[in-house]
mmCIF file of C-alpha atoms in Angstrom:
data_model
loop_
_atom_site.group_PDB
_atom_site.id
_atom_site.type_symbol
_atom_site.label_atom_id
_atom_site.label_comp_id
_atom_site.label_asym_id
_atom_site.label_seq_id
_atom_site.Cartn_x
_atom_site.Cartn_y
_atom_site.Cartn_z
ATOM 1 C CA MET A 1 -37.208 85.596 121.268
ATOM 2 C CA PRO A 2 -37.646 81.749 121.411
ATOM 3 C CA TRP A 3 -40.862 81.611 119.593
ATOM 4 C CA LEU A 4 -39.251 83.559 117.075
ATOM 5 C CA ILE A 5 -36.356 80.749 116.474
ATOM 6 C CA ILE A 6 -38.986 78.317 116.356
ATOM 7 C CA ILE A 7 -41.264 79.625 113.815
ATOM 8 C CA ILE A 8 -37.866 79.962 111.864
ATOM 9 C CA LEU A 9 -37.197 76.573 112.110
ATOM 10 C CA ILE A 10 -40.785 75.699 111.392
ATOM 11 C CA LEU A 11 -40.531 77.510 108.232
ATOM 12 C CA VAL A 12 -36.870 76.299 107.298
ATOM 13 C CA ILE A 13 -38.165 72.530 108.076
ATOM 14 C CA GLY A 14 -41.326 73.377 105.792
ATOM 15 C CA LEU A 15 -39.124 74.698 103.170
ATOM 16 C CA LEU A 16 -36.799 71.750 103.160
ATOM 17 C CA LEU A 17 -40.102 69.422 103.336
ATOM 18 C CA ALA A 18 -41.695 71.288 100.166
ATOM 19 C CA TYR A 19 -38.293 71.198 98.154
ATOM 20 C CA ILE A 20 -37.946 67.375 99.059
ATOM 21 C CA LEU A 21 -41.505 66.781 97.797
ATOM 22 C CA LEU A 22 -40.567 68.626 94.854
ATOM 23 C CA TYR A 23 -37.519 66.429 94.285
ATOM 24 C CA LYS A 24 -39.469 63.304 94.724
ATOM 25 C CA LYS A 25 -42.168 64.365 92.312
ATOM 26 C CA GLU A 26 -39.480 65.404 89.671
ATOM 27 C CA ILE A 27 -38.022 62.175 90.089
ATOM 28 C CA ARG A 28 -40.805 60.014 89.641
ATOM 29 C CA ASP A 29 -41.748 62.420 86.347
ATOM 30 C CA ILE A 30 -38.424 61.501 85.081
ATOM 31 C CA ALA A 31 -39.110 57.593 85.691
ATOM 32 C CA LYS A 32 -42.166 57.962 83.865
ATOM 33 C CA LYS A 33 -40.698 59.876 81.036
ATOM 34 C CA VAL A 34 -37.905 56.976 80.880
ATOM 35 C CA GLU A 35 -40.616 54.166 80.886
ATOM 36 C CA LEU A 36 -42.603 55.959 77.882
ATOM 37 C CA ILE A 37 -39.439 56.359 76.061
ATOM 38 C CA ASN A 38 -38.450 52.823 76.840
ATOM 39 C CA SER A 39 -41.692 51.441 75.833
ATOM 40 C CA ASN A 40 -42.371 53.701 72.625
ATOM 41 C CA ASP A 41 -40.720 54.502 69.411
ATOM 42 C CA THR A 42 -40.312 58.022 70.390
ATOM 43 C CA ASN A 43 -37.681 60.718 69.928
ATOM 44 C CA LYS A 44 -38.860 62.725 73.181
ATOM 45 C CA LYS A 45 -36.139 63.887 75.591
ATOM 46 C CA ILE A 46 -36.511 64.249 79.204
ATOM 47 C CA SER A 47 -37.164 67.496 80.394
ATOM 48 C CA VAL A 48 -37.075 69.140 83.847
ATOM 49 C CA GLN A 49 -39.292 71.748 85.756
ATOM 50 C CA ILE A 50 -37.511 72.534 88.669
ATOM 51 C CA ASN A 51 -33.812 74.510 88.589
ATOM 52 C CA SER A 52 -31.831 71.917 90.058
ATOM 53 C CA LYS A 53 -28.087 71.684 88.761
ATOM 54 C CA GLU A 54 -28.291 67.777 90.037
ATOM 55 C CA ILE A 55 -31.497 67.168 88.468
ATOM 56 C CA ARG A 56 -30.455 68.973 85.321
ATOM 57 C CA GLU A 57 -27.323 66.731 85.104
ATOM 58 C CA LEU A 58 -29.051 63.409 85.752
ATOM 59 C CA ALA A 59 -31.539 64.481 82.514
ATOM 60 C CA TYR A 60 -28.767 65.189 80.410
ATOM 61 C CA GLN A 61 -26.956 62.051 81.005
ATOM 62 C CA LEU A 62 -30.182 59.981 80.740
ATOM 63 C CA ASN A 63 -30.654 61.897 77.338
ATOM 64 C CA ASP A 64 -27.570 60.962 76.272
ATOM 65 C CA MET A 65 -28.080 57.175 77.489
ATOM 66 C CA ILE A 66 -31.151 56.936 75.753
ATOM 67 C CA GLY A 67 -29.684 58.560 72.610
ATOM 68 C CA HIS A 68 -27.110 56.333 72.531
ATOM 69 C CA TYR A 69 -29.120 53.211 73.272
ATOM 70 C CA LYS A 70 -31.646 54.200 70.188
ATOM 71 C CA ASN A 71 -28.540 54.523 67.914
ATOM 72 C CA GLU A 72 -27.380 51.157 68.980
ATOM 73 C CA ASN A 73 -30.435 49.776 68.130
ATOM 74 C CA ILE A 74 -30.514 51.272 64.926
ATOM 75 C CA LYS A 75 -27.014 49.984 63.855
ATOM 76 C CA ILE A 76 -28.593 46.379 65.089
ATOM 77 C CA ALA A 77 -31.479 46.585 63.093
ATOM 78 C CA LYS A 78 -29.640 47.583 60.108
ATOM 79 C CA ALA A 79 -27.200 44.771 60.754
ATOM 80 C CA GLN A 80 -29.855 42.274 60.716
ATOM 81 C CA GLN A 81 -31.432 43.699 57.771
ATOM 82 C CA GLU A 82 -27.925 43.369 56.044
ATOM 83 C CA PHE A 83 -27.209 39.836 57.306
ATOM 84 C CA LYS A 84 -30.759 38.780 56.054
ATOM 85 C CA GLU A 85 -29.852 40.280 52.611
ATOM 86 C CA GLU A 86 -26.490 38.518 52.706
ATOM 87 C CA ILE A 87 -27.855 35.178 53.293
ATOM 88 C CA THR A 88 -30.498 35.541 50.683
ATOM 89 C CA ASN A 89 -28.134 36.415 48.095
ATOM 90 C CA ILE A 90 -25.409 33.828 49.430
ATOM 91 C CA SER A 91 -28.514 31.006 49.380
ATOM 92 C CA HIS A 92 -29.489 32.748 45.340
ATOM 93 C CA ASP A 93 -25.630 32.385 44.271
ATOM 94 C CA LEU A 94 -25.773 28.874 45.451
ATOM 95 C CA ARG A 95 -28.919 27.802 44.308
ATOM 96 C CA THR A 96 -28.697 28.675 40.892
ATOM 97 C CA PRO A 97 -25.861 26.499 39.772
ATOM 98 C CA LEU A 98 -27.182 23.750 41.947
ATOM 99 C CA THR A 99 -30.702 24.100 40.233
ATOM 100 C CA SER A 100 -29.333 24.349 36.493
ATOM 101 C CA ILE A 101 -27.007 21.227 37.684
ATOM 102 C CA ALA A 102 -29.853 18.988 38.798
ATOM 103 C CA GLY A 103 -31.741 20.136 35.550
ATOM 104 C CA TYR A 104 -29.051 19.164 33.107
ATOM 105 C CA LEU A 105 -28.365 15.816 35.156
ATOM 106 C CA GLN A 106 -32.193 14.862 34.564
ATOM 107 C CA MET A 107 -31.662 15.723 30.760
ATOM 108 C CA VAL A 108 -28.442 13.477 30.673
ATOM 109 C CA GLU A 109 -30.493 10.608 32.506
ATOM 110 C CA SER A 110 -33.401 10.895 29.644
ATOM 111 C CA GLU A 111 -31.546 11.612 26.973
ATOM 112 C CA LYS A 112 -30.165 8.665 24.431
ATOM 113 C CA THR A 113 -28.171 10.674 21.855
ATOM 114 C CA PRO A 114 -24.558 10.520 22.796
ATOM 115 C CA GLU A 115 -24.152 14.234 21.070
ATOM 116 C CA ARG A 116 -26.547 15.601 23.182
ATOM 117 C CA LYS A 117 -25.417 14.017 26.430
ATOM 118 C CA LYS A 118 -21.807 15.237 25.646
ATOM 119 C CA GLU A 119 -23.485 18.810 25.316
ATOM 120 C CA TYR A 120 -25.224 18.374 28.494
ATOM 121 C CA HIS A 121 -21.962 17.059 30.346
ATOM 122 C CA GLY A 122 -20.065 20.212 29.104
ATOM 123 C CA ILE A 123 -22.952 22.418 30.532
ATOM 124 C CA ILE A 124 -22.520 20.795 33.957
ATOM 125 C CA ARG A 125 -19.132 20.678 34.289
ATOM 126 C CA ARG A 126 -19.258 24.741 33.386
ATOM 127 C CA ARG A 127 -21.879 25.281 35.995
ATOM 128 C CA VAL A 128 -19.826 22.975 38.552
ATOM 129 C CA ASN A 129 -16.846 25.293 38.049
ATOM 130 C CA THR A 130 -19.052 28.235 38.590
ATOM 131 C CA LEU A 131 -19.942 26.950 41.836
ATOM 132 C CA ILE A 132 -16.231 26.010 42.747
ATOM 133 C CA LYS A 133 -15.312 29.756 41.852
ATOM 134 C CA LEU A 134 -18.138 31.058 43.922
ATOM 135 C CA LEU A 135 -17.017 28.573 47.026
ATOM 136 C CA ASP A 136 -13.649 29.956 46.961
ATOM 137 C CA GLU A 137 -14.626 33.395 47.101
ATOM 138 C CA PHE A 138 -16.524 32.615 50.111
ATOM 139 C CA PHE A 139 -13.697 30.865 51.698
ATOM 140 C CA GLU A 140 -11.034 33.460 50.587
ATOM 141 C CA PHE A 141 -13.446 36.283 52.213
ATOM 142 C CA THR A 142 -13.800 34.317 55.480
ATOM 143 C CA ARG A 143 -10.018 33.743 55.683
ATOM 144 C CA ILE A 144 -9.163 37.578 55.161
ATOM 145 C CA GLU A 145 -11.988 38.744 57.694
ATOM 146 C CA SER A 146 -10.759 36.005 60.396
ATOM 147 C CA ASP A 147 -6.862 37.775 59.762
ATOM 148 C CA GLU A 148 -5.461 34.658 58.516
ATOM 149 C CA TYR A 149 -4.209 36.349 55.688
ATOM 150 C CA ILE A 150 -0.451 36.863 56.043
ATOM 151 C CA LEU A 151 1.128 39.776 54.349
ATOM 152 C CA GLN A 152 4.671 40.055 53.344
ATOM 153 C CA PHE A 153 5.634 43.535 52.628
ATOM 154 C CA GLU A 154 8.339 44.194 50.273
ATOM 155 C CA LYS A 155 9.674 47.499 47.779
ATOM 156 C CA ILE A 156 7.642 47.012 44.714
ATOM 157 C CA ASN A 157 7.158 48.797 41.310
ATOM 158 C CA VAL A 158 3.395 49.393 41.105
ATOM 159 C CA SER A 159 3.547 50.072 37.219
ATOM 160 C CA ASN A 160 5.218 46.800 36.641
ATOM 161 C CA VAL A 161 2.922 44.852 38.796
ATOM 162 C CA LEU A 162 0.101 46.473 37.251
ATOM 163 C CA THR A 163 0.681 46.043 33.584
ATOM 164 C CA GLU A 164 2.000 42.327 34.261
ATOM 165 C CA THR A 165 -1.889 41.976 35.687
ATOM 166 C CA VAL A 166 -3.731 43.714 32.796
ATOM 167 C CA SER A 167 -1.630 41.597 30.236
ATOM 168 C CA LEU A 168 -3.176 38.416 31.797
ATOM 169 C CA PHE A 169 -6.890 39.654 30.860
ATOM 170 C CA TYR A 170 -5.544 40.255 27.026
ATOM 171 C CA TYR A 171 -8.059 37.806 25.608
ATOM 172 C CA ASP A 172 -10.858 38.942 28.095
ATOM 173 C CA PHE A 173 -10.759 42.559 26.743
ATOM 174 C CA ILE A 174 -10.730 40.939 22.978
ATOM 175 C CA ALA A 175 -13.588 38.925 23.907
ATOM 176 C CA LYS A 176 -15.567 42.343 25.467
ATOM 177 C CA ASP A 177 -14.603 44.660 22.229
ATOM 178 C CA SER A 178 -12.820 46.940 24.742
ATOM 179 C CA GLU A 179 -9.157 47.880 25.359
ATOM 180 C CA PRO A 180 -7.557 49.006 28.740
ATOM 181 C CA ILE A 181 -5.832 52.798 28.393
ATOM 182 C CA MET A 182 -2.420 52.752 30.516
ATOM 183 C CA ASP A 183 -1.307 56.391 31.834
ATOM 184 C CA MET A 184 1.989 55.117 33.547
ATOM 185 C CA PRO A 185 4.534 57.445 34.571
ATOM 186 C CA THR A 186 7.822 57.703 33.037
ATOM 187 C CA ARG A 187 9.982 57.546 36.220
ATOM 188 C CA LEU A 188 9.761 54.273 38.317
ATOM 189 C CA ILE A 189 7.340 54.659 41.338
ATOM 190 C CA TYR A 190 7.505 52.090 44.259
ATOM 191 C CA ILE A 191 5.500 50.985 47.424
ATOM 192 C CA SER A 192 5.678 49.030 50.278
ATOM 193 C CA ALA A 193 2.807 46.052 49.661
ATOM 194 C CA ASP A 194 2.575 42.707 49.588
ATOM 195 C CA LYS A 195 3.240 41.804 45.751
ATOM 196 C CA GLY A 196 0.654 38.630 45.592
ATOM 197 C CA THR A 197 -1.912 40.768 47.380
ATOM 198 C CA LEU A 198 -1.428 43.786 44.934
ATOM 199 C CA LYS A 199 -1.807 41.823 42.180
ATOM 200 C CA ARG A 200 -4.939 40.108 43.321
ATOM 201 C CA ILE A 201 -6.459 43.636 44.125
ATOM 202 C CA PHE A 202 -5.772 44.486 40.481
ATOM 203 C CA GLN A 203 -7.391 41.125 39.130
ATOM 204 C CA ASN A 204 -10.390 41.877 41.099
ATOM 205 C CA LEU A 205 -10.658 45.369 40.052
ATOM 206 C CA ILE A 206 -10.144 44.593 36.421
ATOM 207 C CA GLN A 207 -12.908 41.414 36.589
ATOM 208 C CA ASN A 208 -15.090 43.781 38.304
ATOM 209 C CA TYR A 209 -15.299 45.669 34.908
ATOM 210 C CA LEU A 210 -15.035 43.058 32.577
ATOM 211 C CA ASN A 211 -18.429 41.717 34.338
ATOM 212 C CA HIS A 212 -20.005 44.997 34.866
ATOM 213 C CA GLY A 213 -18.306 47.986 33.042
ATOM 214 C CA THR A 214 -18.854 49.623 29.519
ATOM 215 C CA GLY A 215 -16.923 51.203 27.534
ATOM 216 C CA ASN A 216 -12.850 51.076 27.585
ATOM 217 C CA LEU A 217 -10.950 50.767 31.262
ATOM 218 C CA TYR A 218 -8.669 53.408 32.018
ATOM 219 C CA VAL A 219 -6.060 53.014 34.383
ATOM 220 C CA SER A 220 -3.616 55.645 35.782
ATOM 221 C CA VAL A 221 -0.728 55.804 38.203
ATOM 222 C CA LYS A 222 0.653 58.898 39.622
ATOM 223 C CA GLU A 223 2.323 60.316 42.593
ATOM 224 C CA ASP A 224 0.078 62.788 44.887
ATOM 225 C CA GLY A 225 2.809 64.159 47.345
ATOM 226 C CA LYS A 226 3.861 61.537 49.791
ATOM 227 C CA HIS A 227 1.126 58.889 48.123
ATOM 228 C CA VAL A 228 0.803 57.042 45.180
ATOM 229 C CA CYS A 229 -2.570 56.998 43.546
ATOM 230 C CA ILE A 230 -3.733 54.206 41.203
ATOM 231 C CA SER A 231 -7.150 54.963 39.506
ATOM 232 C CA PHE A 232 -9.207 52.339 37.537
ATOM 233 C CA LYS A 233 -11.905 54.150 35.391
ATOM 234 C CA ASN A 234 -14.873 53.218 32.782
ATOM 235 C CA HIS A 235 -18.487 54.294 31.814
ATOM 236 C CA ALA A 236 -20.996 53.716 34.197
ATOM 237 C CA ILE A 237 -24.322 55.902 32.770
ATOM 238 C CA ASN A 238 -26.919 54.437 35.329
ATOM 239 C CA MET A 239 -24.958 54.691 38.316
ATOM 240 C CA ASP A 240 -24.974 57.279 41.261
ATOM 241 C CA ASN A 241 -22.823 58.195 43.971
ATOM 242 C CA GLU A 242 -24.719 56.346 46.545
ATOM 243 C CA THR A 243 -24.804 53.133 44.384
ATOM 244 C CA ALA A 244 -20.719 53.694 44.022
ATOM 245 C CA GLU A 245 -20.282 53.734 47.878
ATOM 246 C CA ARG A 246 -21.912 50.397 48.275
ATOM 247 C CA LEU A 247 -19.590 48.396 45.814
ATOM 248 C CA PHE A 248 -17.346 47.500 48.375
ATOM 249 C CA GLN A 249 -19.864 46.134 51.239
ATOM 250 C CA ARG A 250 -19.828 42.517 50.999
ATOM 251 C CA PHE A 251 -22.364 40.670 48.835
ATOM 252 C CA TYR A 252 -23.401 43.707 47.302
ATOM 253 C CA THR A 253 -23.883 43.647 43.496
ATOM 254 C CA ALA A 254 -25.098 46.565 41.516
ATOM 255 C CA ASP A 255 -27.148 43.972 39.373
ATOM 256 C CA LYS A 256 -30.091 43.047 41.390
ATOM 257 C CA SER A 257 -31.033 40.007 39.377
ATOM 258 C CA ARG A 258 -27.602 38.496 40.267
ATOM 259 C CA ASN A 259 -27.549 37.014 36.933
ATOM 260 C CA LYS A 260 -24.257 37.539 35.923
ATOM 261 C CA ARG A 261 -22.920 34.706 38.807
ATOM 262 C CA THR A 262 -20.850 36.723 40.775
ATOM 263 C CA THR A 263 -20.935 36.725 44.510
ATOM 264 C CA GLY A 264 -20.464 40.496 45.348
ATOM 265 C CA LEU A 265 -17.562 39.862 47.527
ATOM 266 C CA GLY A 266 -14.938 40.845 44.916
ATOM 267 C CA LEU A 267 -14.779 44.620 45.866
ATOM 268 C CA ALA A 268 -15.262 43.799 49.376
ATOM 269 C CA ILE A 269 -12.198 41.487 49.186
ATOM 270 C CA VAL A 270 -10.286 44.296 47.748
ATOM 271 C CA LYS A 271 -11.140 47.029 50.690
ATOM 272 C CA ASN A 272 -9.989 44.453 52.937
ATOM 273 C CA LEU A 273 -6.696 43.798 51.504
ATOM 274 C CA ILE A 274 -5.991 47.654 50.900
ATOM 275 C CA ASN A 275 -6.763 48.200 54.112
ATOM 276 C CA GLN A 276 -4.642 45.590 55.715
ATOM 277 C CA MET A 277 -1.594 47.153 53.542
ATOM 278 C CA ASN A 278 -2.552 50.486 55.026
ATOM 279 C CA GLY A 279 -3.986 51.933 52.122
ATOM 280 C CA GLU A 280 -7.246 53.704 50.901
ATOM 281 C CA ILE A 281 -9.945 53.166 48.471
ATOM 282 C CA LYS A 282 -13.081 54.787 47.440
ATOM 283 C CA ALA A 283 -15.496 54.915 44.612
ATOM 284 C CA TYR A 284 -17.277 57.890 43.038
ATOM 285 C CA ILE A 285 -19.331 58.877 39.958
ATOM 286 C CA GLU A 286 -17.478 61.879 37.807
ATOM 287 C CA ASN A 287 -19.154 62.793 34.672
ATOM 288 C CA SER A 288 -21.083 59.443 34.049
ATOM 289 C CA PHE A 289 -17.843 57.440 34.824
ATOM 290 C CA LEU A 290 -16.993 55.162 37.401
ATOM 291 C CA VAL A 291 -13.817 56.014 39.348
ATOM 292 C CA ILE A 292 -12.471 53.697 41.903
ATOM 293 C CA ASN A 293 -8.968 55.450 43.543
ATOM 294 C CA ILE A 294 -6.441 53.450 45.580
ATOM 295 C CA LYS A 295 -4.104 55.697 47.838
ATOM 296 C CA PHE A 296 -0.972 54.188 49.091
#
């Protein structure tokens, strides 16, 4: 009888040792797989050979952590690329007027005719004003991003503010040979917002149309249940939904040459201000029209 107990104990110990060895081997394999995944750009996941709840849970948690790590790396790489593009765009936007100013200053210095000097001075003045405008947009965007923009909420008649803002661009519409087509409600519609900020939002949207849009500008205000919807729409033949969705990214402009001397911050400022006033904004293409919808 004692011999039977000893044999059973030896078998149990042997099985335990075998199981421990299997555990150690599995852990070593997992460590090697983690090292391989960490040192190579691969989508492989950790798999296990033994049917152990603890080992399976370890593999699951490691796969989840690796997936999160890879996603974060992708986000970082994307952010770095966007940052490089932003720096390039800022450099281009600032360098272009500065180069032009430097060129015309040389021409002024070498020019002896008073009339030509006066012409060059006028060009330089316009380039300086363009540069000031660019810097002002950079400063304003930075101020809004850093939460230094203080809002004063009040009850506002949306149609009145919108009509008033559109009227400020009367001569700009004439120069563009276009007109704003307004679709305003017969009843008064109010929202809680900062009046100056709401006006700035409308100004940026109209200015964006004047810089980049074609055809007439269609503007409408309507109620949608508990929300107030404000829509800006203009013809955009060569734009797709992917481009439309990127319009609110900072420094993004559909004009790749950036010849129109815009920073690409106008719509980014719009989105930021609307978010601060608890609103929503989206852009999409519908029947060759760019539609920008605001909802409060």
